[in-house]
Each structure stands twice: as structure tokens, then as C-alpha cells.
Coordinates of C-alpha atoms in Angstrom, one line a residue:
Chain A
M1 CA 0.4 0.0 0.1
I2 CA 2.3 2.1 1.2
D3 CA 5.0 1.4 -2.1
T4 CA 1.7 2.4 -4.5
L5 CA 1.0 5.5 -2.8
E6 CA 4.8 6.7 -2.8
K7 CA 5.4 5.4 -6.5
P8 CA 6.9 9.0 -7.9
D9 CA 3.6 10.0 -10.7
V10 CA 5.3 9.2 -13.6
Q11 CA 3.0 11.8 -15.7
L12 CA 4.8 14.8 -14.0
T13 CA 7.9 13.9 -15.2
Q14 CA 7.1 13.8 -19.1
E15 CA 7.6 16.1 -20.7
E16 CA 5.0 17.9 -22.6
K17 CA 5.2 17.6 -26.7
Q18 CA 3.9 19.9 -29.4
L19 CA 1.1 19.0 -31.3
K20 CA 1.5 16.7 -33.7
R21 CA -1.0 16.8 -36.5
V22 CA -5.0 18.8 -36.0
L23 CA -8.0 17.5 -38.5
I24 CA -9.9 20.6 -38.6
I25 CA -13.9 19.4 -39.6
C26 CA -15.7 21.9 -40.8
S27 CA -19.8 21.7 -41.5
K28 CA -20.9 25.4 -41.7
G29 CA -21.0 27.4 -44.9
K30 CA -21.2 30.9 -42.8
L31 CA -18.3 33.0 -43.1
E32 CA -17.5 33.0 -39.2
D33 CA -17.5 29.2 -39.0
V34 CA -15.3 29.1 -42.5
Y35 CA -12.9 31.6 -41.2
A36 CA -12.3 29.7 -37.6
A37 CA -12.0 26.9 -39.7
L38 CA -9.0 28.5 -41.7
V39 CA -7.6 30.6 -39.0
M40 CA -7.2 27.3 -37.1
A41 CA -5.7 24.9 -40.1
N42 CA -3.6 27.8 -41.0
G43 CA -2.0 28.6 -37.7
A44 CA -1.5 25.1 -36.7
L45 CA 0.8 25.4 -40.1
M46 CA 2.5 28.1 -38.3
E47 CA 3.7 26.5 -35.6
G48 CA 4.8 23.9 -37.7
I49 CA 1.9 21.6 -36.8
E50 CA 0.7 19.1 -40.0
A51 CA -3.1 20.5 -41.0
K52 CA -6.0 18.5 -42.6
M53 CA -9.2 20.0 -43.2
F54 CA -12.7 17.7 -43.8
F55 CA -15.2 20.0 -45.6
T56 CA -19.1 18.6 -45.0
F57 CA -22.7 19.2 -45.3
F58 CA -22.7 23.2 -45.6
G59 CA -19.2 23.3 -45.2
L60 CA -18.9 22.4 -48.9
E61 CA -19.9 25.5 -50.0
A62 CA -16.8 27.0 -48.9
I63 CA -14.9 25.0 -51.1
T64 CA -16.9 25.4 -53.9
K65 CA -15.3 27.3 -57.1
K66 CA -18.9 29.6 -57.2
G67 CA -19.3 29.7 -53.6
A68 CA -16.0 30.2 -51.6
D69 CA -15.4 33.8 -52.1
H70 CA -19.0 34.3 -51.7
L71 CA -19.9 33.5 -48.4
H72 CA -22.6 35.2 -45.5
T73 CA -22.4 35.5 -42.2
A74 CA -26.6 34.9 -40.8
T75 CA -28.3 38.5 -39.8
V76 CA -31.0 36.1 -39.0
G77 CA -31.0 33.3 -35.7
N78 CA -27.6 34.9 -34.5
P79 CA -28.4 36.5 -31.3
A80 CA -24.5 37.4 -30.6
F81 CA -25.0 40.1 -34.0
M82 CA -26.0 43.4 -34.0
P83 CA -28.1 42.4 -30.5
A84 CA -30.5 45.1 -30.6
M85 CA -31.4 44.7 -34.6
P86 CA -35.0 43.1 -34.9
T87 CA -35.2 40.0 -36.5
L88 CA -37.6 41.0 -38.6
L89 CA -35.5 43.7 -40.0
A90 CA -32.2 41.8 -39.9
G91 CA -34.4 39.8 -42.2
L92 CA -35.4 41.8 -45.4
P93 CA -33.8 41.5 -48.4
G94 CA -30.0 42.6 -48.9
F95 CA -29.8 43.0 -44.8
E96 CA -27.1 39.8 -45.0
A97 CA -25.3 40.8 -47.9
F98 CA -24.4 43.9 -46.4
A99 CA -23.7 42.8 -43.1
S100 CA -21.7 40.3 -45.2
F101 CA -19.6 43.2 -47.0
M102 CA -19.1 45.4 -44.0
M103 CA -17.6 42.3 -41.6
K104 CA -15.2 41.6 -45.4
K105 CA -14.0 45.1 -45.0
E106 CA -13.5 45.1 -41.1
M107 CA -11.4 41.6 -42.2
D108 CA -9.5 43.6 -44.8
K109 CA -8.2 45.7 -42.4
L110 CA -6.9 43.2 -40.3
D111 CA -4.8 42.0 -43.8
M112 CA -6.9 38.3 -43.5
P113 CA -6.3 36.7 -46.5
H114 CA -10.2 36.2 -48.8
V115 CA -11.0 33.0 -48.8
T116 CA -9.9 31.8 -52.1
E117 CA -6.3 33.1 -51.4
F118 CA -6.6 31.5 -47.7
F119 CA -6.9 28.4 -48.9
E120 CA -3.6 28.7 -51.4
M121 CA -1.8 29.6 -48.1
I122 CA -2.7 27.1 -46.3
E123 CA -1.8 24.3 -49.4
A124 CA 1.4 26.3 -49.6
G125 CA 2.6 25.5 -46.5
G126 CA 1.3 22.0 -46.4
G127 CA -1.7 21.9 -45.4
E128 CA -4.2 19.4 -47.4
I129 CA -7.7 19.8 -47.8
F130 CA -10.6 17.4 -48.5
A131 CA -14.9 17.1 -49.5
C132 CA -16.8 15.2 -47.9
K133 CA -18.3 12.5 -50.1
L134 CA -22.0 11.6 -49.0
A135 CA -22.3 15.5 -48.6
A136 CA -20.5 16.3 -51.9
D137 CA -23.5 13.4 -53.7
M138 CA -26.0 14.8 -52.0
F139 CA -25.7 17.8 -52.8
H140 CA -24.9 17.0 -56.1
L141 CA -20.8 18.4 -56.5
K142 CA -18.3 16.9 -57.8
K143 CA -14.2 17.4 -57.6
E144 CA -14.5 19.8 -61.0
D145 CA -17.0 21.7 -59.0
M146 CA -14.6 22.5 -56.4
L147 CA -11.4 24.4 -55.7
P148 CA -7.8 23.2 -57.2
Q149 CA -6.6 22.7 -53.7
V150 CA -9.5 20.1 -52.6
K151 CA -7.3 17.3 -53.0
D152 CA -9.9 14.3 -52.6
I153 CA -13.9 13.5 -52.4
I154 CA -13.5 10.6 -49.5
T155 CA -15.4 9.0 -47.0
V156 CA -15.8 9.6 -43.2
G157 CA -13.3 6.3 -43.2
D158 CA -11.0 7.7 -44.9
M159 CA -11.3 10.9 -42.9
Y160 CA -10.4 8.6 -39.7
A161 CA -7.1 7.8 -41.3
L162 CA -6.1 11.0 -41.8
A163 CA -6.0 11.8 -37.6
A164 CA -4.1 8.7 -37.2
G165 CA -1.2 8.8 -35.0
D166 CA -0.8 9.7 -31.5
R167 CA -0.5 13.7 -30.5
T168 CA -3.5 14.9 -32.7
Q169 CA -6.3 16.6 -32.6
I170 CA -9.8 16.8 -34.2
I171 CA -11.3 20.1 -34.2
F172 CA -15.4 19.9 -35.5
I173 CA -17.1 23.1 -36.5
Chain B
M100 CA 30.9 27.7 -31.1
I101 CA 27.3 28.1 -30.7
M102 CA 26.9 27.9 -26.8
E103 CA 29.7 30.2 -27.1
T104 CA 28.0 32.7 -29.3
L105 CA 24.6 32.0 -27.5
L106 CA 26.1 32.4 -24.1
T107 CA 28.2 36.0 -24.9
P108 CA 26.8 37.8 -22.3
T109 CA 26.0 41.2 -23.7
L110 CA 23.2 39.4 -26.0
E111 CA 19.8 39.0 -23.7
L112 CA 17.7 36.2 -25.0
D113 CA 14.4 36.6 -24.0
K114 CA 12.1 33.0 -22.8
E115 CA 11.9 31.4 -25.7
G116 CA 15.3 32.6 -26.9
Y117 CA 14.8 35.3 -28.8
L118 CA 17.4 38.1 -29.4
K119 CA 15.8 41.4 -26.7
N120 CA 17.7 44.2 -28.8
P121 CA 17.6 43.6 -32.8
A122 CA 20.9 46.0 -32.8
Q123 CA 22.9 42.9 -32.0
W124 CA 22.5 40.9 -34.4
T125 CA 25.0 39.9 -36.4
P126 CA 25.0 37.0 -39.8
E127 CA 26.9 35.5 -37.3
L128 CA 24.5 35.2 -34.9
A129 CA 22.1 34.4 -37.3
R130 CA 24.1 31.3 -38.1
D131 CA 24.1 29.8 -34.9
F132 CA 20.0 30.1 -34.6
A133 CA 19.8 29.0 -38.0
A134 CA 22.4 25.4 -37.1
K135 CA 20.0 25.1 -33.7
A136 CA 16.7 24.7 -36.1
N137 CA 19.2 22.4 -38.4
I138 CA 19.4 25.6 -40.9
V139 CA 22.3 26.1 -43.0
L140 CA 21.6 29.7 -43.8
T141 CA 22.0 30.4 -47.7
D142 CA 22.0 33.5 -49.8
K143 CA 18.0 33.2 -50.3
H144 CA 18.3 33.2 -46.9
F145 CA 18.9 36.1 -46.3
D146 CA 17.5 38.0 -48.6
V147 CA 14.2 36.8 -46.3
L148 CA 16.5 37.6 -42.4
N149 CA 17.2 41.3 -44.1
W150 CA 13.6 41.9 -45.6
L151 CA 11.9 40.9 -42.1
R152 CA 14.6 43.2 -40.4
A153 CA 14.1 46.4 -42.7
K154 CA 10.0 45.5 -42.1
H155 CA 10.4 45.5 -38.2
A156 CA 12.1 48.2 -38.0
E157 CA 9.6 50.0 -40.2
G158 CA 7.5 48.8 -37.3
V159 CA 5.0 47.0 -39.6
P160 CA 3.6 43.2 -38.4
L161 CA 4.7 40.9 -39.6
T162 CA 2.6 38.0 -41.0
I163 CA 2.9 35.2 -43.3
R164 CA 1.0 36.3 -46.1
K165 CA 3.3 39.5 -46.2
V166 CA 6.6 37.4 -46.7
G167 CA 4.3 35.8 -49.6
A168 CA 4.0 39.0 -50.8
S169 CA 7.1 41.0 -50.4
G170 CA 8.6 39.4 -53.9
L171 CA 11.6 37.5 -52.4
V172 CA 9.9 34.2 -52.4
D173 CA 6.6 32.9 -52.0
I174 CA 4.5 31.4 -49.3
K175 CA 5.7 27.9 -50.3
K176 CA 9.1 28.7 -51.1
F177 CA 9.1 30.5 -47.0
Y178 CA 7.9 27.4 -46.0
E179 CA 10.7 25.4 -46.5
L180 CA 13.1 28.1 -46.2
F181 CA 12.5 27.8 -42.5
P182 CA 10.8 24.6 -42.1
G183 CA 8.7 24.2 -38.3
G184 CA 6.6 27.2 -38.5
P185 CA 8.8 29.6 -41.0
L186 CA 7.3 32.6 -38.8
K187 CA 8.4 32.7 -35.8
V188 CA 11.6 30.3 -37.0
S189 CA 12.7 33.3 -39.6
S190 CA 11.9 35.7 -37.0
K191 CA 14.2 34.1 -34.1
I192 CA 17.1 34.1 -36.7
A193 CA 16.7 37.4 -37.9
G194 CA 16.7 38.6 -34.7
I195 CA 13.8 40.1 -33.9
P196 CA 10.8 39.9 -31.1
K197 CA 8.4 36.7 -31.7
P198 CA 5.7 37.8 -34.0
A199 CA 2.8 38.1 -32.8
S200 CA 0.1 37.0 -35.4
C201 CA -2.7 34.9 -36.4
I202 CA -2.6 35.0 -40.2

């Protein structure tokens, strides 16, 4: 009993190691959600951490040639966005486009790249971008509809294989 | 050699090993810092290092994107020159503070 209690705590002696790899799953297509995924993937690469991205469901919009640079933020059903704004007004035609335009303008001030340029940066840094097969089938999207940085359309099983190995984290957005 | 240079009492490093006073930087010191990161510096490396130092002196916040737009290297080449986190590694070698950028 005393022996057990006196055993040194092995965990305390272990050296802390940096993450080796992150897999970021983006299932949403709102501007702020996609940017969260992009910033985290690019940020990982900047720290010398491998980054893989997997886009599924509405997140697929972010990797389509047509949609990538035209993402919107939601002005309705988004209580943190202009809390004083009545929902009915926020739902008026053109309001969402205007709000998204204003948000992109603020991002430009911070020197944030547009979505397609962000993907180019991530690819240049060695990051890999994948699309979900099931969602692509559902939305009738093919590889040629997607940005050139999209490496492949893969199954959920293949996605887990991307996160193989220890010191890997999966982040779901 | 590396230790000697780095341990020179006049050189002050911060907790993470970045040079506190960029004015103390020399190309020799850069080679020592680079050796610690397993990098052998070429002229191309020095082009980037000098650019980073100049921009830092101007007070420009540095990002990988700006390095990519510098005309010296593209982003891919930047990652190749300074593997394992290019902006951090290159800033350390360039003798400027740790970059405080998220992009």
C-alpha cells in the first residue's frame, strides 16, 4: 500500500510535446465558421503542426469555385450579431449581403485573406483539404466544381485515417 | 561555437530564445541561431532575414502573407526555407521579437 502511494507520478515527469497534427472538420458554411476553420488550420501550420481539413455538409460551400469567395454571415438567428436589431428587419432583402460586406471590409483591415487565397496559403504550407463524399453526393457536387486545392473527395473512414497517430486532435466546427 | 556565441554575456534572449535587442544581430549570430534549428543559411535565407529586419524596424506587423507578397519568396518557398513554423523560426534567426500574428 505504502509502495503504491510512494510511486512517483510518471505523468509529471513526462516532457510536454507539441501537437503533431490537427484535423479540422468544417460542417458549416457561414463566413465566420469557415474563417474559424481556416485560421485554425493556417495557425497550426504556422506553428509547425500538420493540418488537414475536411469539409462536409454546408461547409462544402466554402470549397466550391462558385461559393468560396461569396460566403455570408447570418443576420437572422444570430443573437450575438447586432443584439438590438429586430429579427424582422435583419431579415429584409439585402440586409445579410450588406452585413457580410461590412464584415469582409473589417477583415480586410486586419489583412485577412479572402477564402480562396487562404486555401492557397494553407496548401503552400503543406496543409491538405478534403471534401466529404456523402455530402458531395447529396449536393450533386463533383471534384471539378471545387477549388483546385481540394485534394480528394473521401469517405468518413478515410477522414479518420487522416487523424491517425498520437498527438493528433480533431476539431469540429 | 554555438554555445559560445549564444552565451556571450552581452546578448540578452527572452524566455523563448528570441533576441531582445535586434541591434545586436549579426550574420554570424544568425548562422548560430539557424544551426540550432538545423538550417544552413543561404543567400536566399539572408534576403528574407534582411527583409524581415527592415520591416520590423519600420514597425510593420509581420505575417506569412506579407512575406509571400514581398516578392522575395512565395509562401511555399518560405515554408521550405524555414521548416517547422516559418515566421517564428525566421524571426528568431533574424533577431527580431516573436511575431504576434494569427494569420
